[in-house]
PDB file of C-alpha atoms and ligand atoms in Angstrom:
ATOM      1  CA  MET A   1      11.498  -8.068   3.461  1.00  0.00           C
ATOM      2  CA  LYS A   2       8.977  -5.669   4.892  1.00  0.00           C
ATOM      3  CA  ILE A   3       5.540  -4.475   4.005  1.00  0.00           C
ATOM      4  CA  TYR A   4       4.998  -0.712   3.661  1.00  0.00           C
ATOM      5  CA  VAL A   5       1.722   0.973   3.816  1.00  0.00           C
ATOM      6  CA  PHE A   6       2.019   4.499   2.419  1.00  0.00           C
ATOM      7  CA  HIS A   7      -0.948   6.858   2.692  1.00  0.00           C
ATOM      8  CA  GLY A   8      -0.933   9.939   0.665  1.00  0.00           C
ATOM      9  CA  VAL A   9      -2.331  13.477   0.716  1.00  0.00           C
ATOM     10  CA  ASN A  10      -5.117  14.348   3.212  1.00  0.00           C
ATOM     11  CA  LEU A  11      -5.280  10.884   4.719  1.00  0.00           C
ATOM     12  CA  ASN A  12      -3.853  12.262   7.925  1.00  0.00           C
ATOM     13  CA  LEU A  13      -7.507  13.541   8.264  1.00  0.00           C
ATOM     14  CA  LEU A  14      -9.006  10.118   8.362  1.00  0.00           C
ATOM     15  CA  GLY A  15     -11.761   9.704  10.817  1.00  0.00           C
ATOM     16  CA  ARG A  16     -12.893  13.379  10.699  1.00  0.00           C
ATOM     17  CA  ARG A  17     -12.676  14.076   6.933  1.00  0.00           C
ATOM     18  CA  GLU A  18     -16.057  13.447   5.208  1.00  0.00           C
ATOM     19  CA  PRO A  19     -16.878  10.477   7.621  1.00  0.00           C
ATOM     20  CA  GLU A  20     -19.848   9.508   5.429  1.00  0.00           C
ATOM     21  CA  ILE A  21     -17.416   8.721   2.573  1.00  0.00           C
ATOM     22  CA  TYR A  22     -14.201   7.693   4.392  1.00  0.00           C
ATOM     23  CA  GLY A  23     -15.590   6.368   7.671  1.00  0.00           C
ATOM     24  CA  ARG A  24     -14.810   7.281  11.358  1.00  0.00           C
ATOM     25  CA  THR A  25     -11.757   5.198  11.844  1.00  0.00           C
ATOM     26  CA  SER A  26      -8.678   7.382  12.519  1.00  0.00           C
ATOM     27  CA  LEU A  27      -5.379   6.717  10.692  1.00  0.00           C
ATOM     28  CA  ALA A  28      -3.699   5.905  13.919  1.00  0.00           C
ATOM     29  CA  GLU A  29      -6.314   3.284  14.664  1.00  0.00           C
ATOM     30  CA  LEU A  30      -5.961   1.977  11.046  1.00  0.00           C
ATOM     31  CA  ASN A  31      -2.341   1.724  11.362  1.00  0.00           C
ATOM     32  CA  ALA A  32      -2.343  -0.003  14.658  1.00  0.00           C
ATOM     33  CA  ARG A  33      -4.496  -2.665  13.235  1.00  0.00           C
ATOM     34  CA  LEU A  34      -2.384  -3.233  10.163  1.00  0.00           C
ATOM     35  CA  GLU A  35       0.864  -3.345  12.339  1.00  0.00           C
ATOM     36  CA  ALA A  36      -0.777  -5.742  14.610  1.00  0.00           C
ATOM     37  CA  MET A  37      -1.825  -8.040  11.763  1.00  0.00           C
ATOM     38  CA  GLY A  38       1.872  -7.977  10.577  1.00  0.00           C
ATOM     39  CA  ARG A  39       3.080  -8.863  14.037  1.00  0.00           C
ATOM     40  CA  GLU A  40       0.605 -11.799  14.205  1.00  0.00           C
ATOM     41  CA  ASN A  41       2.048 -13.156  10.972  1.00  0.00           C
ATOM     42  CA  GLY A  42       5.687 -12.458  11.989  1.00  0.00           C
ATOM     43  CA  ILE A  43       6.234  -9.907   9.115  1.00  0.00           C
ATOM     44  CA  GLU A  44       7.030  -6.292   9.860  1.00  0.00           C
ATOM     45  CA  VAL A  45       4.399  -3.730   8.466  1.00  0.00           C
ATOM     46  CA  GLU A  46       5.523  -0.100   8.461  1.00  0.00           C
ATOM     47  CA  CYS A  47       2.836   2.650   8.118  1.00  0.00           C
ATOM     48  CA  ARG A  48       3.644   6.284   6.831  1.00  0.00           C
ATOM     49  CA  GLN A  49       1.600   9.268   5.707  1.00  0.00           C
ATOM     50  CA  THR A  50       2.632  12.451   3.865  1.00  0.00           C
ATOM     51  CA  ASN A  51       1.060  15.346   2.313  1.00  0.00           C
ATOM     52  CA  TYR A  52       4.180  15.947   0.206  1.00  0.00           C
ATOM     53  CA  GLU A  53       4.242  14.298  -3.067  1.00  0.00           C
ATOM     54  CA  GLY A  54       8.021  14.480  -3.434  1.00  0.00           C
ATOM     55  CA  GLU A  55       8.387  12.822   0.032  1.00  0.00           C
ATOM     56  CA  MET A  56       6.144   9.986  -1.249  1.00  0.00           C
ATOM     57  CA  VAL A  57       8.322   9.770  -4.316  1.00  0.00           C
ATOM     58  CA  SER A  58      11.503   9.583  -2.170  1.00  0.00           C
ATOM     59  CA  TRP A  59       9.910   6.913   0.068  1.00  0.00           C
ATOM     60  CA  ILE A  60       9.095   4.770  -2.689  1.00  0.00           C
ATOM     61  CA  GLY A  61      12.546   5.126  -4.285  1.00  0.00           C
ATOM     62  CA  GLU A  62      14.066   3.636  -1.074  1.00  0.00           C
ATOM     63  CA  LEU A  63      12.045   0.393  -1.439  1.00  0.00           C
ATOM     64  CA  LYS A  64      13.696  -2.927  -2.311  1.00  0.00           C
ATOM     65  CA  PRO A  65      12.194  -5.291  -4.759  1.00  0.00           C
ATOM     66  CA  SER A  66      11.890  -7.783  -1.784  1.00  0.00           C
ATOM     67  CA  ASP A  67       9.483  -5.291  -0.075  1.00  0.00           C
ATOM     68  CA  PHE A  68       5.670  -5.084  -0.721  1.00  0.00           C
ATOM     69  CA  LEU A  69       3.927  -1.761  -1.052  1.00  0.00           C
ATOM     70  CA  ILE A  70       0.375  -1.019  -0.191  1.00  0.00           C
ATOM     71  CA  ILE A  71      -0.469   2.446  -1.227  1.00  0.00           C
ATOM     72  CA  ASN A  72      -3.355   4.835  -1.016  1.00  0.00           C
ATOM     73  CA  PRO A  73      -2.164   7.909  -2.993  1.00  0.00           C
ATOM     74  CA  GLY A  74      -5.303   9.876  -2.204  1.00  0.00           C
ATOM     75  CA  ALA A  75      -5.909  12.549  -4.858  1.00  0.00           C
ATOM     76  CA  TRP A  76      -2.387  11.938  -6.424  1.00  0.00           C
ATOM     77  CA  THR A  77      -3.988   8.768  -7.794  1.00  0.00           C
ATOM     78  CA  HIS A  78      -5.677  10.887 -10.353  1.00  0.00           C
ATOM     79  CA  SER A  79      -2.844  13.363 -11.079  1.00  0.00           C
ATOM     80  CA  SER A  80       0.560  11.923 -10.504  1.00  0.00           C
ATOM     81  CA  TYR A  81       2.627  10.489 -13.304  1.00  0.00           C
ATOM     82  CA  ALA A  82       5.523  10.889 -10.752  1.00  0.00           C
ATOM     83  CA  LEU A  83       4.114   8.179  -8.449  1.00  0.00           C
ATOM     84  CA  TYR A  84       3.527   5.805 -11.384  1.00  0.00           C
ATOM     85  CA  ASP A  85       7.084   6.205 -12.369  1.00  0.00           C
ATOM     86  CA  ALA A  86       8.400   5.763  -8.910  1.00  0.00           C
ATOM     87  CA  ILE A  87       6.537   2.518  -8.401  1.00  0.00           C
ATOM     88  CA  LYS A  88       7.637   1.264 -11.888  1.00  0.00           C
ATOM     89  CA  GLY A  89      11.139   2.319 -11.034  1.00  0.00           C
ATOM     90  CA  VAL A  90      11.613   0.106  -7.864  1.00  0.00           C
ATOM     91  CA  ASN A  91      10.097  -2.922  -9.327  1.00  0.00           C
ATOM     92  CA  VAL A  92       8.356  -3.574  -6.060  1.00  0.00           C
ATOM     93  CA  PRO A  93       5.089  -5.587  -5.820  1.00  0.00           C
ATOM     94  CA  ALA A  94       2.298  -3.058  -5.108  1.00  0.00           C
ATOM     95  CA  LEU A  95      -1.303  -2.895  -4.373  1.00  0.00           C
ATOM     96  CA  GLU A  96      -3.412   0.267  -4.722  1.00  0.00           C
ATOM     97  CA  VAL A  97      -6.079   0.804  -2.142  1.00  0.00           C
ATOM     98  CA  HIS A  98      -9.058   3.267  -1.699  1.00  0.00           C
ATOM     99  CA  LEU A  99     -11.479   3.637   1.070  1.00  0.00           C
ATOM    100  CA  SER A 100     -14.298   4.823  -1.253  1.00  0.00           C
ATOM    101  CA  ASN A 101     -15.281   3.365  -4.655  1.00  0.00           C
ATOM    102  CA  ILE A 102     -13.371   5.730  -6.883  1.00  0.00           C
ATOM    103  CA  TYR A 103     -15.538   4.415  -9.906  1.00  0.00           C
ATOM    104  CA  ALA A 104     -18.811   5.474  -8.201  1.00  0.00           C
ATOM    105  CA  ARG A 105     -17.999   9.099  -7.443  1.00  0.00           C
ATOM    106  CA  GLU A 106     -16.982  12.270  -9.410  1.00  0.00           C
ATOM    107  CA  GLY A 107     -15.821  11.487 -12.909  1.00  0.00           C
ATOM    108  CA  PHE A 108     -12.236  12.629 -12.387  1.00  0.00           C
ATOM    109  CA  ARG A 109     -11.680   9.890  -9.658  1.00  0.00           C
ATOM    110  CA  SER A 110     -12.568   7.150 -12.163  1.00  0.00           C
ATOM    111  CA  ARG A 111      -9.074   7.357 -13.748  1.00  0.00           C
ATOM    112  CA  SER A 112      -6.169   5.980 -11.782  1.00  0.00           C
ATOM    113  CA  LEU A 113      -2.702   6.898 -13.033  1.00  0.00           C
ATOM    114  CA  ILE A 114      -1.028   4.512 -10.588  1.00  0.00           C
ATOM    115  CA  ALA A 115      -3.115   1.339 -11.290  1.00  0.00           C
ATOM    116  CA  GLY A 116      -0.837   0.254 -14.235  1.00  0.00           C
ATOM    117  CA  ALA A 117       2.217   0.248 -11.836  1.00  0.00           C
ATOM    118  CA  CYS A 118       0.311  -2.145  -9.377  1.00  0.00           C
ATOM    119  CA  LEU A 119      -0.457  -5.711  -9.251  1.00  0.00           C
ATOM    120  CA  GLY A 120      -3.977  -4.818  -8.465  1.00  0.00           C
ATOM    121  CA  GLN A 121      -6.414  -2.371  -6.768  1.00  0.00           C
ATOM    122  CA  ILE A 122      -8.951  -2.601  -3.811  1.00  0.00           C
ATOM    123  CA  SER A 123     -11.528   0.103  -3.964  1.00  0.00           C
ATOM    124  CA  GLY A 124     -14.605   0.849  -1.984  1.00  0.00           C
ATOM    125  CA  LEU A 125     -14.379  -1.429   1.049  1.00  0.00           C
ATOM    126  CA  GLY A 126     -13.652   1.255   3.582  1.00  0.00           C
ATOM    127  CA  THR A 127     -10.756   0.182   5.982  1.00  0.00           C
ATOM    128  CA  ASP A 128     -11.292  -3.373   4.791  1.00  0.00           C
ATOM    129  CA  SER A 129      -9.593  -2.394   1.577  1.00  0.00           C
ATOM    130  CA  TYR A 130      -6.405  -2.219   3.489  1.00  0.00           C
ATOM    131  CA  LEU A 131      -6.995  -5.257   5.536  1.00  0.00           C
ATOM    132  CA  LEU A 132      -7.703  -7.431   2.377  1.00  0.00           C
ATOM    133  CA  ALA A 133      -4.634  -5.868   0.725  1.00  0.00           C
ATOM    134  CA  LEU A 134      -2.513  -6.656   3.685  1.00  0.00           C
ATOM    135  CA  ALA A 135      -3.948 -10.273   3.904  1.00  0.00           C
ATOM    136  CA  TYR A 136      -2.753 -10.756   0.247  1.00  0.00           C
ATOM    137  CA  ALA A 137       0.686  -8.939   0.861  1.00  0.00           C
ATOM    138  CA  LEU A 138       1.229 -11.331   3.834  1.00  0.00           C
ATOM    139  CA  GLU A 139       0.582 -14.310   1.700  1.00  0.00           C
ATOM    140  CA  PHE A 140       2.829 -12.938  -1.041  1.00  0.00           C
ATOM    141  CA  GLN A 141       5.729 -12.243   1.340  1.00  0.00           C
ATOM    142  CA  LYS A 142       5.373 -15.601   3.056  1.00  0.00           C
ATOM    143  CA  TYR A 143       5.586 -17.423  -0.245  1.00  0.00           C
ATOM    144  CA  ARG A 144       8.636 -15.506  -1.206  1.00  0.00           C
ATOM    145  CA  GLN A 145      10.253 -16.168   2.222  1.00  0.00           C
ATOM    146  CA  GLU A 146       9.635 -19.902   1.643  1.00  0.00           C
ATOM    147  CA  LYS A 147      11.050 -19.799  -1.729  1.00  0.00           C
ATOM    148  CA  ASN A 148      14.159 -18.125  -0.590  1.00  0.00           C
ATOM    149  CA  LEU A 149      14.485 -20.718   2.115  1.00  0.00           C
ATOM    150  CA  GLN A 150      14.237 -23.704  -0.376  1.00  0.00           C
ATOM    151  CA  GLN A 151      16.701 -21.939  -2.656  1.00  0.00           C
ATOM    152  CA  GLY A 152      19.072 -21.845   0.292  1.00  0.00           C
ATOM    153  CA  VAL A 153      18.625 -25.513   0.931  1.00  0.00           C
ATOM    154  CA  GLU A 154      19.327 -26.301  -2.636  1.00  0.00           C
ATOM    155  CA  GLU A 155      22.534 -24.149  -2.474  1.00  0.00           C
ATOM    156  CA  ASN A 156      23.590 -26.038   0.531  1.00  0.00           C
ATOM    157  CA  LYS A 157      23.047 -29.400  -1.257  1.00  0.00           C
ATOM    158  CA  ASN A 158      25.157 -28.429  -4.013  1.00  0.00           C
ATOM    159  CA  SER A 159      28.049 -27.135  -1.995  1.00  0.00           C
TER     160      SER A 159
HETATM  161  C1  DQA B 201      -9.272   8.037  -1.798  1.00  0.00           C
HETATM  162  C2  DQA B 201     -10.027   8.376  -3.061  1.00  0.00           C
HETATM  163  C3  DQA B 201      -9.443   9.679  -3.824  1.00  0.00           C
HETATM  164  O1  DQA B 201     -10.219   9.941  -4.961  1.00  0.00           O
HETATM  165  C4  DQA B 201      -9.372  10.947  -2.850  1.00  0.00           C
HETATM  166  O2  DQA B 201      -8.864  11.955  -3.521  1.00  0.00           O
HETATM  167  C5  DQA B 201      -8.847  10.524  -1.537  1.00  0.00           C
HETATM  168  C6  DQA B 201      -9.075   9.286  -0.887  1.00  0.00           C
HETATM  169  C7  DQA B 201      -9.885   6.856  -1.121  1.00  0.00           C
HETATM  170  O3  DQA B 201      -9.269   6.256  -0.298  1.00  0.00           O
HETATM  171  O4  DQA B 201     -11.077   6.705  -1.328  1.00  0.00           O
HETATM  172  O5  DQA B 201      -8.122  11.346  -0.932  1.00  0.00           O
HETATM  173  O6  DQA B 201      -7.875   7.664  -2.167  1.00  0.00           O
END
Protein backbone atom coordinates (compact mmCIF):
# COMPACT_ATOMS: atom_id res chain seq x y z
CA MET A 1 0.00 0.00 0.00
CA LYS A 2 2.34 2.67 -1.28
CA ILE A 3 1.97 6.06 -2.88
CA TYR A 4 3.92 6.46 -6.10
CA VAL A 5 4.74 9.82 -7.65
CA PHE A 6 5.70 9.42 -11.30
CA HIS A 7 7.14 12.37 -13.20
CA GLY A 8 7.21 12.13 -16.97
CA VAL A 9 9.20 13.57 -19.79
CA ASN A 10 11.43 16.63 -19.16
CA LEU A 11 10.54 16.90 -15.51
CA ASN A 12 14.14 16.01 -14.64
CA LEU A 13 14.84 19.61 -15.72
CA LEU A 14 12.63 21.07 -13.00
CA GLY A 15 14.19 24.18 -11.43
CA ARG A 16 16.12 25.21 -14.54
CA ARG A 17 13.53 24.62 -17.28
CA GLU A 18 11.43 27.75 -17.97
CA PRO A 19 11.47 28.73 -14.27
CA GLU A 20 8.96 31.52 -14.88
CA ILE A 21 6.44 28.75 -15.71
CA TYR A 22 7.61 25.77 -13.68
CA GLY A 23 9.34 27.45 -10.73
CA ARG A 24 12.81 27.16 -9.25
CA THR A 25 12.39 24.08 -7.09
CA SER A 26 14.44 21.16 -8.37
CA LEU A 27 12.99 17.69 -8.81
CA ALA A 28 15.24 16.38 -6.03
CA GLU A 29 13.94 19.06 -3.63
CA LEU A 30 10.34 18.34 -4.55
CA ASN A 31 10.80 14.59 -4.16
CA ALA A 32 12.47 15.07 -0.78
CA ARG A 33 9.46 17.08 0.44
CA LEU A 34 6.99 14.48 -0.81
CA GLU A 35 8.90 11.58 0.72
CA ALA A 36 9.22 13.43 4.04
CA MET A 37 5.47 14.08 4.07
CA GLY A 38 4.92 10.36 3.55
CA ARG A 39 7.25 9.49 6.45
CA GLU A 40 5.46 11.97 8.74
CA ASN A 41 2.23 10.14 7.94
CA GLY A 42 3.59 6.61 8.16
CA ILE A 43 2.98 5.82 4.48
CA GLU A 44 5.78 5.14 2.03
CA VAL A 45 6.05 7.57 -0.87
CA GLU A 46 8.26 6.60 -3.81
CA CYS A 47 9.11 9.13 -6.53
CA ARG A 48 10.46 8.30 -10.00
CA GLN A 49 11.11 10.21 -13.21
CA THR A 50 11.63 8.97 -16.75
CA ASN A 51 11.95 10.43 -20.24
CA TYR A 52 10.90 7.10 -21.80
CA GLU A 53 7.21 6.57 -22.35
CA GLY A 54 7.54 2.77 -22.47
CA GLU A 55 9.32 2.79 -19.12
CA MET A 56 6.51 4.85 -17.61
CA VAL A 57 3.95 2.40 -19.04
CA SER A 58 5.89 -0.51 -17.49
CA TRP A 59 6.08 1.21 -14.09
CA ILE A 60 2.33 1.79 -14.13
CA GLY A 61 1.76 -1.83 -15.13
CA GLU A 62 3.52 -2.98 -11.98
CA LEU A 63 1.19 -1.06 -9.63
CA LYS A 64 -1.30 -2.87 -7.42
CA PRO A 65 -4.89 -1.62 -6.90
CA SER A 66 -3.96 -1.02 -3.25
CA ASP A 67 -1.34 1.54 -4.31
CA PHE A 68 -2.04 5.17 -5.16
CA LEU A 69 -0.55 6.97 -8.14
CA ILE A 70 0.21 10.67 -8.47
CA ILE A 71 1.33 11.36 -12.01
CA ASN A 72 2.60 14.35 -13.91
CA PRO A 73 3.00 12.94 -17.42
CA GLY A 74 4.50 16.18 -18.81
CA ALA A 75 3.85 16.48 -22.55
CA TRP A 76 2.59 12.87 -22.69
CA THR A 77 -0.55 14.29 -21.06
CA HIS A 78 -1.54 15.59 -24.46
CA SER A 79 -0.34 12.73 -26.65
CA SER A 80 -0.41 9.36 -24.93
CA TYR A 81 -3.30 6.93 -25.28
CA ALA A 82 -0.84 4.34 -23.97
CA LEU A 83 -0.64 6.04 -20.57
CA TYR A 84 -4.44 6.31 -20.41
CA ASP A 85 -4.71 2.58 -21.12
CA ALA A 86 -1.98 1.74 -18.62
CA ILE A 87 -3.66 3.62 -15.75
CA LYS A 88 -7.08 2.17 -16.64
CA GLY A 89 -5.52 -1.28 -16.91
CA VAL A 90 -4.20 -1.46 -13.35
CA ASN A 91 -7.33 -0.08 -11.69
CA VAL A 92 -5.24 2.05 -9.37
CA PRO A 93 -6.58 5.30 -7.88
CA ALA A 94 -4.69 8.11 -9.58
CA LEU A 95 -4.43 11.86 -9.54
CA GLU A 96 -3.04 13.85 -12.47
CA VAL A 97 -0.97 16.87 -11.47
CA HIS A 98 0.55 19.80 -13.35
CA LEU A 99 2.75 22.60 -12.13
CA SER A 100 1.36 25.05 -14.69
CA ASN A 101 -2.29 25.71 -15.49
CA ILE A 102 -2.61 23.66 -18.67
CA TYR A 103 -5.87 25.47 -19.54
CA ALA A 104 -4.24 28.91 -19.57
CA ARG A 105 -1.45 28.12 -22.04
CA GLU A 106 -1.09 26.99 -25.66
CA GLY A 107 -4.23 25.37 -27.06
CA PHE A 108 -2.70 21.90 -27.38
CA ARG A 109 -2.18 21.75 -23.61
CA SER A 110 -5.89 22.17 -22.87
CA ARG A 111 -6.62 18.57 -23.72
CA SER A 112 -5.55 15.86 -21.30
CA LEU A 113 -5.76 12.29 -22.60
CA ILE A 114 -5.00 11.03 -19.10
CA ALA A 115 -7.71 12.83 -17.10
CA GLY A 116 -10.40 10.25 -17.86
CA ALA A 117 -8.33 7.52 -16.23
CA CYS A 118 -7.80 9.51 -13.02
CA LEU A 119 -9.92 10.37 -9.99
CA GLY A 120 -9.13 14.04 -10.54
CA GLN A 121 -6.63 16.62 -11.63
CA ILE A 122 -4.74 19.46 -9.92
CA SER A 123 -3.25 21.96 -12.32
CA GLY A 124 -1.58 25.34 -11.98
CA LEU A 125 -0.44 25.52 -8.35
CA GLY A 126 3.25 24.92 -8.90
CA THR A 127 4.77 22.37 -6.53
CA ASP A 128 1.67 22.82 -4.33
CA SER A 129 -0.19 20.78 -6.99
CA TYR A 130 1.87 17.79 -5.85
CA LEU A 131 1.61 18.58 -2.14
CA LEU A 132 -2.18 18.86 -2.33
CA ALA A 133 -2.40 15.66 -4.36
CA LEU A 134 -0.28 13.91 -1.75
CA ALA A 135 -2.44 15.25 1.11
CA TYR A 136 -5.44 13.67 -0.65
CA ALA A 137 -3.59 10.43 -1.37
CA LEU A 138 -2.51 10.10 2.27
CA GLU A 139 -6.10 10.47 3.49
CA PHE A 140 -7.27 8.02 0.83
CA GLN A 141 -4.69 5.41 1.85
CA LYS A 142 -5.28 5.90 5.59
CA TYR A 143 -9.00 5.34 5.04
CA ARG A 144 -8.32 2.15 3.09
CA GLN A 145 -5.89 0.95 5.74
CA GLU A 146 -8.50 1.50 8.47
CA LYS A 147 -11.12 -0.31 6.43
CA ASN A 148 -8.90 -3.32 5.98
CA LEU A 149 -8.21 -3.34 9.71
CA GLN A 150 -11.91 -3.35 10.49
CA GLN A 151 -12.52 -6.13 8.00
CA GLY A 152 -9.77 -8.07 9.73
CA VAL A 153 -11.52 -7.56 13.07
CA GLU A 154 -14.84 -8.72 11.58
CA GLU A 155 -13.17 -11.83 10.17
CA ASN A 156 -11.69 -12.58 13.57
CA LYS A 157 -15.10 -12.22 15.22
CA ASN A 158 -16.62 -14.72 12.81
CA SER A 159 -13.94 -17.34 13.22
C1 LIG B 1 3.28 20.08 -17.34
C2 LIG B 1 2.42 20.74 -18.44
C3 LIG B 1 2.65 20.08 -19.78
O1 LIG B 1 1.86 20.70 -20.77
C4 LIG B 1 4.11 20.21 -20.17
O2 LIG B 1 4.34 19.53 -21.39
C5 LIG B 1 5.04 19.73 -19.11
C6 LIG B 1 4.76 20.08 -17.73
C7 LIG B 1 3.15 20.83 -16.00
O3 LIG B 1 3.49 20.23 -14.99
O4 LIG B 1 2.73 21.99 -15.97
O5 LIG B 1 6.05 19.14 -19.39
O6 LIG B 1 2.84 18.77 -17.16
